[in-house]
Coordinates of C-alpha atoms in Angstrom, one line a residue:
M20 CA 110.5 73.2 89.1
F21 CA 107.7 73.7 92.3
L22 CA 105.4 76.7 92.2
G23 CA 104.9 78.3 95.8
I24 CA 101.4 79.8 95.9
D25 CA 101.6 83.0 98.7
I26 CA 98.2 84.5 99.7
G27 CA 99.0 87.3 102.1
T28 CA 96.8 90.4 103.6
S29 CA 97.6 92.8 100.5
G30 CA 98.9 90.5 97.7
I31 CA 99.4 87.1 96.2
K32 CA 102.7 85.6 94.9
A33 CA 103.2 83.1 92.8
T34 CA 107.0 81.5 91.7
I35 CA 108.6 79.1 90.3
I36 CA 111.4 77.8 92.1
D37 CA 114.0 75.6 90.9
E38 CA 115.7 72.4 92.4
R39 CA 119.0 74.7 93.5
G40 CA 116.5 77.5 95.0
N41 CA 116.7 79.9 91.6
M42 CA 113.9 81.8 91.1
C43 CA 112.8 81.3 88.0
A44 CA 109.8 83.6 87.1
R45 CA 107.1 85.2 89.5
A46 CA 103.6 86.8 89.0
Y47 CA 102.1 89.2 92.2
R48 CA 98.2 90.3 92.2
P49 CA 97.4 92.7 94.5
L50 CA 94.6 92.0 96.8
R51 CA 92.0 95.0 98.7
T52 CA 90.9 94.7 102.1
Y53 CA 87.3 95.6 102.9
G54 CA 85.4 97.0 105.5
L55 CA 87.9 99.2 106.5
K56 CA 85.9 102.5 107.0
E57 CA 83.3 100.1 109.6
R58 CA 86.7 99.3 111.2
K59 CA 86.6 95.8 109.9
R60 CA 89.2 93.6 107.9
E61 CA 88.0 91.5 105.1
L62 CA 89.1 89.9 102.5
S63 CA 87.0 88.3 99.2
P64 CA 87.4 85.0 98.3
V65 CA 86.6 85.4 95.0
Q66 CA 89.3 87.6 94.4
V67 CA 92.0 85.5 95.7
K68 CA 90.6 82.3 93.7
E69 CA 90.2 84.7 90.4
E70 CA 94.0 86.5 91.3
T71 CA 95.8 83.2 92.1
L72 CA 95.0 81.1 89.5
Q73 CA 95.4 84.2 86.9
A74 CA 99.0 84.5 89.0
V75 CA 99.3 81.0 88.4
A76 CA 98.2 80.6 84.5
E77 CA 100.8 84.3 83.8
V78 CA 103.7 82.6 85.9
L79 CA 103.2 79.6 84.1
H80 CA 103.6 80.7 80.6
T81 CA 106.7 83.1 81.4
S82 CA 108.2 80.4 83.1
P83 CA 110.9 77.9 81.9
A84 CA 109.4 74.9 79.4
E85 CA 110.0 72.5 82.3
K86 CA 107.2 70.7 84.3
I87 CA 106.2 71.8 87.5
R88 CA 107.1 68.9 89.5
L89 CA 104.7 70.0 93.3
I90 CA 102.6 72.7 93.7
T91 CA 102.5 74.4 97.8
V92 CA 100.5 76.9 99.0
A93 CA 101.2 79.1 102.1
S94 CA 99.2 82.3 103.7
L95 CA 98.5 84.0 106.5
G96 CA 96.6 82.4 109.1
E97 CA 93.1 82.7 111.2
A98 CA 91.2 84.0 108.2
V99 CA 87.9 82.0 107.8
V100 CA 86.3 81.4 104.3
P101 CA 82.8 79.9 104.9
V102 CA 82.2 77.2 102.4
G103 CA 79.3 76.2 101.1
A104 CA 77.6 72.8 99.5
D105 CA 78.8 74.0 96.1
G106 CA 82.2 74.5 96.7
C107 CA 81.6 78.4 96.6
A108 CA 82.2 80.8 99.4
L109 CA 79.0 82.3 101.2
M110 CA 80.5 85.7 102.5
N111 CA 83.8 88.2 102.6
S112 CA 86.2 86.1 104.5
I113 CA 86.9 87.9 108.1
I114 CA 90.1 88.2 108.5
G115 CA 92.5 87.7 111.9
S116 CA 93.3 91.6 112.8
D117 CA 89.2 92.1 112.7
S118 CA 88.4 92.4 116.1
R119 CA 85.2 90.5 115.5
G120 CA 85.3 87.5 117.7
S121 CA 86.3 89.2 120.6
E122 CA 82.6 88.3 123.1
E123 CA 83.5 85.0 121.6
L124 CA 86.2 84.3 122.6
E125 CA 85.3 85.5 126.2
E126 CA 82.4 82.8 125.9
V127 CA 85.4 80.2 125.0
A128 CA 87.4 80.8 127.4
S129 CA 85.0 80.5 130.5
R130 CA 83.3 77.5 128.8
I131 CA 87.1 76.0 128.5
G132 CA 89.0 77.8 131.3
E133 CA 91.9 80.0 130.0
E134 CA 94.3 77.5 131.3
K135 CA 92.9 74.4 129.7
L136 CA 92.9 76.4 126.5
I137 CA 96.3 77.4 126.7
E138 CA 97.4 73.8 127.4
I139 CA 95.5 72.2 124.0
T140 CA 96.0 74.5 121.9
G141 CA 99.3 76.5 122.3
L142 CA 97.7 79.9 121.8
N143 CA 97.9 83.0 123.7
L144 CA 94.6 83.7 124.2
S145 CA 93.2 86.5 121.3
Y146 CA 90.2 87.3 120.1
I147 CA 92.5 86.5 116.3
Y148 CA 91.7 82.6 115.8
S149 CA 89.0 80.9 113.3
L150 CA 86.8 79.5 116.3
N151 CA 85.8 82.9 117.4
K152 CA 85.1 84.6 113.9
M153 CA 83.0 81.1 113.0
L154 CA 81.1 81.7 116.2
Y155 CA 80.6 85.3 115.7
I156 CA 79.5 84.2 112.3
R157 CA 77.2 81.7 113.8
A158 CA 75.5 84.6 116.1
H159 CA 75.6 87.3 113.7
Y160 CA 74.7 85.9 110.5
P161 CA 72.8 82.9 111.3
E162 CA 71.4 82.0 107.2
I163 CA 75.3 82.0 106.6
H164 CA 76.5 79.6 109.2
R165 CA 73.2 77.3 108.5
K166 CA 75.0 77.1 104.9
V167 CA 78.3 76.5 106.0
W168 CA 80.0 73.0 104.6
K169 CA 83.2 73.8 105.2
Y170 CA 84.6 76.6 107.3
M171 CA 88.3 76.9 105.8
C172 CA 91.1 79.2 106.1
F173 CA 93.5 80.1 102.9
T174 CA 95.5 77.2 102.4
D175 CA 92.8 74.8 102.7
Y176 CA 90.8 76.9 100.8
I177 CA 93.0 77.1 97.6
G178 CA 93.7 73.7 98.1
F179 CA 90.1 72.8 97.3
V180 CA 90.0 75.0 94.5
L181 CA 92.9 72.9 93.2
T182 CA 92.0 69.5 94.3
G183 CA 88.7 69.4 95.2
E184 CA 90.2 67.6 98.5
A185 CA 89.4 69.9 102.0
V186 CA 92.1 69.3 103.6
M187 CA 94.5 71.1 106.4
D188 CA 97.9 70.7 107.5
Y189 CA 98.6 71.0 111.8
S190 CA 100.4 74.2 111.3
M191 CA 97.4 75.7 110.1
A192 CA 94.3 73.7 112.1
S193 CA 96.5 75.2 115.3
R194 CA 95.7 78.9 113.9
T195 CA 91.4 78.3 114.3
M196 CA 91.9 77.5 118.5
A197 CA 90.0 74.0 117.7
F198 CA 93.2 72.0 117.6
D199 CA 94.7 69.8 120.5
I200 CA 98.5 70.3 118.9
R201 CA 99.7 67.3 121.5
K202 CA 97.5 64.9 120.0
K203 CA 97.7 66.5 116.2
L204 CA 93.6 66.1 116.2
W205 CA 90.3 68.4 116.7
S206 CA 89.9 69.0 120.1
D207 CA 86.3 67.6 121.0
E208 CA 86.5 69.3 124.3
I209 CA 86.8 72.4 122.6
L210 CA 84.2 72.0 119.8
N211 CA 81.6 69.8 122.0
A212 CA 81.9 73.0 124.5
V213 CA 80.8 75.4 121.2
Q214 CA 78.5 73.5 120.0
I215 CA 80.4 73.1 116.2
S216 CA 81.0 69.8 114.6
K217 CA 84.4 68.6 113.2
D218 CA 82.2 68.3 110.3
L219 CA 82.4 71.7 109.5
L220 CA 86.3 71.8 109.7
S221 CA 88.9 70.6 107.0
Y222 CA 91.0 67.0 107.2
P223 CA 94.2 67.5 109.6
V224 CA 97.5 66.2 107.9
P225 CA 101.4 66.5 108.9
G226 CA 102.5 69.2 107.0
G227 CA 104.3 67.8 103.6
T228 CA 101.7 65.7 102.9
V229 CA 100.4 65.2 99.1
V230 CA 97.0 65.5 99.4
G231 CA 96.2 65.3 95.3
T232 CA 96.5 66.7 91.6
V233 CA 95.5 69.8 90.0
R234 CA 91.9 69.0 88.9
K235 CA 90.9 68.6 85.3
E236 CA 88.6 71.7 85.4
I237 CA 91.6 74.0 86.1
K238 CA 94.4 72.3 84.4
E239 CA 92.2 73.3 80.9
E240 CA 92.0 76.8 82.9
L241 CA 95.5 77.0 82.9
G242 CA 96.5 75.6 80.3
I243 CA 98.4 72.6 81.0
F244 CA 97.6 68.6 80.6
Y245 CA 99.6 67.2 83.1
D246 CA 99.0 66.1 86.6
I247 CA 100.5 68.5 89.1
P248 CA 100.3 67.3 92.3
V249 CA 99.8 69.3 95.4
L250 CA 101.2 70.3 98.5
V251 CA 99.0 70.7 101.5
G252 CA 99.4 74.4 102.9
S253 CA 101.0 75.6 105.7
H254 CA 100.9 78.9 107.9
D255 CA 103.0 80.9 105.9
H256 CA 105.3 81.9 109.2
I257 CA 106.6 78.7 108.9
F258 CA 107.1 78.7 104.6
N259 CA 109.2 81.6 105.5
A260 CA 111.4 80.7 108.2
V261 CA 112.1 77.4 105.6
G262 CA 113.2 79.6 103.0
A263 CA 115.1 82.0 105.3
G264 CA 117.0 78.3 106.2
A265 CA 115.6 79.3 110.0
I266 CA 115.4 75.5 110.3
K267 CA 116.6 74.5 113.8
P268 CA 116.4 76.1 117.3
G269 CA 118.2 79.4 117.9
I270 CA 117.5 81.1 114.4
C271 CA 114.4 83.6 113.8
S272 CA 113.3 84.0 111.2
N273 CA 112.0 87.9 110.4
T274 CA 109.3 88.8 107.8
I275 CA 108.8 92.3 106.9
G276 CA 105.9 92.3 104.8
T277 CA 102.4 93.9 105.0
T278 CA 102.4 92.5 108.4
E279 CA 105.4 91.4 110.3
G280 CA 106.3 87.4 110.9
I281 CA 109.4 86.6 113.6
T282 CA 109.5 82.7 114.1
T283 CA 111.5 80.2 115.6
V284 CA 111.8 76.2 115.9
L285 CA 111.6 75.2 119.1
G286 CA 112.6 71.7 120.2
G287 CA 109.3 71.2 122.0
R288 CA 105.8 72.8 122.8
I289 CA 105.9 76.5 124.9
D290 CA 104.9 75.7 128.4
S291 CA 101.4 77.4 129.7
I292 CA 102.7 79.8 131.5
S293 CA 105.1 81.2 129.8
I294 CA 102.8 81.5 126.7
R295 CA 100.3 82.7 129.2
E296 CA 103.1 85.4 130.7
N297 CA 104.6 86.5 126.9
L298 CA 101.9 85.9 125.1
I299 CA 103.7 84.5 122.7
S300 CA 102.2 81.4 121.4
C301 CA 103.5 77.9 119.4
E302 CA 102.5 75.5 116.3
P303 CA 103.6 72.1 114.9
F304 CA 106.0 73.2 112.6
V305 CA 106.4 70.7 109.2
R306 CA 109.4 68.4 110.7
P307 CA 108.0 65.8 112.6
H308 CA 107.9 66.3 116.5
L309 CA 109.0 70.1 116.4
Y310 CA 106.9 73.1 116.8
N311 CA 108.4 77.3 115.5
T312 CA 107.3 80.1 117.8
V313 CA 104.3 82.7 116.3
A314 CA 104.9 86.3 116.8
W315 CA 103.9 89.0 114.4
H316 CA 102.4 92.6 114.4
N317 CA 100.0 93.8 112.0
A318 CA 101.4 97.2 110.5
A319 CA 105.1 96.8 109.2
G320 CA 104.4 97.5 105.4
A321 CA 100.8 98.5 106.4
G322 CA 101.8 101.6 108.5
V323 CA 104.5 102.7 105.1
N324 CA 101.8 102.1 103.5
W325 CA 99.2 104.3 105.2
F326 CA 101.6 107.2 105.6
L327 CA 102.3 106.6 101.9
D328 CA 98.4 106.9 100.8
N329 CA 97.8 109.6 103.0
F330 CA 101.2 111.9 102.8
F331 CA 101.4 111.7 99.1
S332 CA 99.3 112.3 95.5
A333 CA 98.0 108.9 95.0
E334 CA 99.0 109.6 91.0
E335 CA 102.9 109.4 92.1
P336 CA 104.3 105.8 91.8
K337 CA 105.1 104.5 95.5
D338 CA 108.5 103.3 94.0
Q339 CA 109.4 106.6 93.0
I340 CA 107.9 108.1 96.4
L341 CA 110.3 105.7 98.5
A342 CA 113.5 106.3 96.7
G343 CA 112.7 110.1 97.5
L344 CA 112.4 109.6 101.1
N345 CA 115.4 107.3 101.5
G346 CA 117.6 109.2 99.4
Q347 CA 117.0 112.5 102.0
Q348 CA 117.5 110.4 105.4
G349 CA 120.7 111.2 107.2
H350 CA 122.0 108.6 109.9
H351 CA 121.2 110.3 113.3
P352 CA 118.1 108.5 114.5
S353 CA 114.8 111.1 114.2
N354 CA 113.6 112.8 117.1
L355 CA 110.2 111.2 117.1
L356 CA 108.8 108.1 118.1
V357 CA 106.4 106.6 116.8
V358 CA 104.3 103.8 117.8
P359 CA 102.9 101.3 115.1
H360 CA 99.5 100.3 116.4
F361 CA 97.9 100.7 113.3
A362 CA 95.7 97.6 113.3
G363 CA 96.0 96.8 117.1
A364 CA 98.6 95.8 119.4
T365 CA 100.1 92.0 118.7
A366 CA 102.5 89.9 120.3
G367 CA 103.3 91.1 123.9
H368 CA 99.9 92.8 124.3
M369 CA 97.4 91.5 122.1
D370 CA 95.0 94.3 122.4
E371 CA 92.6 95.3 119.8
K372 CA 91.7 98.4 121.1
A373 CA 95.8 99.6 120.9
K374 CA 95.8 102.5 118.7
A375 CA 99.0 104.1 117.2
A376 CA 100.8 106.9 118.1
V377 CA 103.0 109.8 117.0
I378 CA 105.5 111.5 119.9
G379 CA 107.5 114.9 119.5
L380 CA 105.3 116.7 116.2
T381 CA 107.2 119.9 115.9
M382 CA 106.3 123.5 113.1
A383 CA 109.8 121.8 112.2
T384 CA 108.6 117.5 111.3
G385 CA 108.6 117.1 107.6
R386 CA 107.2 114.1 106.0
E387 CA 110.7 112.8 106.0
E388 CA 111.3 112.2 109.5
I389 CA 107.3 110.9 110.1
Y390 CA 108.8 108.4 107.5
K391 CA 112.0 107.5 109.4
A392 CA 109.9 107.5 112.5
I393 CA 107.9 104.7 110.9
L394 CA 110.5 102.5 110.5
E395 CA 112.1 103.0 113.8
G396 CA 108.4 102.3 115.1
T397 CA 108.2 98.9 113.5
A398 CA 111.8 98.0 114.5
F399 CA 110.9 98.8 117.8
E400 CA 107.8 96.8 117.9
C401 CA 110.0 93.8 116.6
R402 CA 112.6 94.1 119.9
V403 CA 109.6 94.0 121.8
I404 CA 108.7 90.7 120.6
L405 CA 112.0 89.3 120.4
D406 CA 112.6 90.3 123.8
S407 CA 109.4 88.3 124.8
I408 CA 111.1 85.4 123.3
R409 CA 113.9 85.2 124.6
H410 CA 111.9 86.2 127.9
A411 CA 110.3 83.2 127.4
G412 CA 113.2 80.6 127.5
I413 CA 114.0 80.3 123.7
P414 CA 117.5 81.4 122.2
V415 CA 117.7 83.5 119.6
N416 CA 121.4 83.2 118.0
K417 CA 120.7 84.9 114.8
V418 CA 118.1 86.5 113.1
V419 CA 117.8 86.5 108.9
V420 CA 115.6 88.9 107.3
S421 CA 113.1 88.5 104.3
G422 CA 110.3 89.5 102.7
G423 CA 110.0 93.2 100.4
G424 CA 110.9 95.2 103.5
S425 CA 114.1 93.3 103.6
K426 CA 115.2 95.3 100.5
S427 CA 115.5 98.5 102.3
S428 CA 118.6 99.1 103.0
L429 CA 117.6 102.0 105.1
W430 CA 115.2 99.8 107.1
M431 CA 117.8 97.1 107.9
Q432 CA 120.2 99.9 108.8
I433 CA 117.8 101.1 111.5
R434 CA 116.6 98.0 112.8
S435 CA 119.6 96.2 112.9
S436 CA 121.2 99.6 115.6
I437 CA 117.3 99.2 117.3
L438 CA 118.1 95.4 117.6
G439 CA 122.1 95.9 118.0
R440 CA 122.8 93.1 116.1
E441 CA 124.0 91.9 112.8
L442 CA 120.8 91.0 110.5
Y443 CA 121.7 88.5 107.7
C444 CA 119.8 89.8 105.1
S445 CA 118.1 86.7 102.3
A446 CA 119.4 86.6 99.3
C447 CA 115.3 85.4 98.3
A448 CA 113.2 87.8 99.2
D449 CA 110.0 85.7 98.3
T450 CA 110.9 83.7 101.1
G451 CA 107.8 81.5 101.3
A452 CA 107.8 79.7 97.7
L453 CA 111.6 78.8 98.7
G454 CA 110.4 77.6 102.0
G455 CA 107.5 75.5 100.1
A456 CA 110.4 74.2 97.4
V457 CA 112.7 73.2 99.9
L458 CA 110.2 71.1 101.2
G459 CA 108.6 69.9 98.2
A460 CA 112.3 68.9 97.3
V461 CA 112.3 66.5 100.6
V462 CA 108.8 65.1 100.2
L463 CA 109.8 64.5 96.2
G464 CA 112.6 62.8 97.4
L465 CA 115.4 65.0 95.7
Y466 CA 117.1 65.2 99.1
R467 CA 117.6 63.1 102.2
S468 CA 116.4 65.8 104.9
L469 CA 115.1 69.7 104.7
K470 CA 118.6 70.2 106.7
D471 CA 120.4 68.6 102.8
A472 CA 117.6 71.0 101.0
A473 CA 118.5 73.9 103.0
G474 CA 122.0 74.0 102.5
Q475 CA 121.6 73.3 98.1
M476 CA 118.6 75.6 98.1
V477 CA 118.6 78.6 100.2
R478 CA 121.8 81.2 99.8
P479 CA 123.1 83.9 101.8
G480 CA 122.6 87.4 100.9
T481 CA 123.9 90.5 102.6
V482 CA 125.2 91.3 106.5
V483 CA 124.2 94.1 107.7
E484 CA 125.8 96.1 111.3
P485 CA 124.7 97.9 113.5
E486 CA 126.3 101.5 113.8
A487 CA 127.3 102.4 117.6
E488 CA 126.5 106.0 117.6
A489 CA 122.7 105.1 116.6
V490 CA 123.2 101.9 119.3
R491 CA 123.3 104.1 122.0
I492 CA 120.6 106.6 121.1
Y493 CA 118.5 104.0 120.1
E494 CA 119.2 102.1 123.7
E495 CA 117.4 105.1 125.4
R496 CA 114.6 105.5 123.0
Y497 CA 113.8 101.9 123.2
E498 CA 113.3 102.3 127.4
L499 CA 111.1 105.6 126.1
Y500 CA 109.3 103.0 123.8
R501 CA 108.7 100.3 126.3
Q502 CA 106.8 102.6 128.5
M503 CA 104.7 104.4 125.9
Y504 CA 101.9 101.4 125.6
G505 CA 100.9 101.5 129.0
R506 CA 100.8 105.3 129.0
L507 CA 98.5 105.2 126.1
R508 CA 96.5 102.2 126.7
D509 CA 93.9 104.0 129.1
I510 CA 93.1 107.0 126.4
N511 CA 92.7 104.3 123.5
E512 CA 90.6 102.2 125.7
R513 CA 88.7 105.8 126.1
L514 CA 88.9 106.2 122.3
S515 CA 87.8 102.7 121.6

């Protein structure tokens, strides 16, 4: 049995998976995002820690009696957790989509040079990365910075809570914008330029490294009395890709949750020109010598939740609202165009000042049509990102969809028609936990390779095919959608 912890922007999942890839038990805890009214986006590390341990305790006590052989951790990238010498978080975590750090990015780029920075890190330049947040904290919260023992992300923070070891895998280290993805070390050139000591960062190790066992105090709190090894945490994009079976070039993992990730495995690093032109970054994959794309947008499920929160009563369960909305939809595309930049534009644009827009409203427009247009808008945004990936010379022969959004047959049908291709929906929605189990099974020697483990543990789900008439209409709409960002950019700059 494997226990996978998956920390996302809106919640924490703890899932137990057996050696054949079957889900045996699952627990979920929602998370609150703080600071939205002040245009900030923060998570509470205290809440993340408490809810993680509660979810783990619940899933352990509702699962079969077999022992857990390994714990894996996946999380959102970039979010910074300043930790003091006592091991406690010193403030809320500033997550990647929080625009604080923009000025700090300019400072780093001016000191290193944009081309050099991209070459070292494999990243398209953006305010989202951890280093920018660290520099923001140093500038605006100097009393906090002086107390920092380690600046962590959520994978190494929860790994530290469980084991007492401050260790970070290469993929998460790369999301800091302080990691040399060629040498697989913290970059002295970058850190020295901004006067941040590598001692303030967790020690980087390859993905798949066992970092320790669960501490005695945590075992007692969880009610377990045997040793459980803990695998170093990984970027959730990677575990989702592995859990979807996207473990070789040509297969793209599209995970639809609060945010949306688009990940495909690469043989080598993306060259600097392609990164700069297409705004698609790369990071070290869990298999040695391989890399993967990192592309996403911030408001897939988040855009749907915004609509539900603002157009319906909070007393009505969201599942019931969605069932009613889905049941009222026909096959014809909506008459609206939604640009889903509710939390800025990411891959393809990287613009924190971008804002969402609904085009085409009339007195006859109802909530049902706005809802459908939001689903369409997220699919258009996904197509923009896939086009950028292909323009970078990366083949996309197959798209495997997972996450909570993949359970919506309406959303998948819309997406298939907008992308103009078959979509392969994963049989397991919790691909983050499954991906961790697949890697864990290889680490423990149950399978010889990631390919063998995925072949036995990852099961195919349904296949959704595009509808010809919808494809024709959406093809015309896509051309309009591609124009909207440029037309709105100046307006959004002025609104900001």
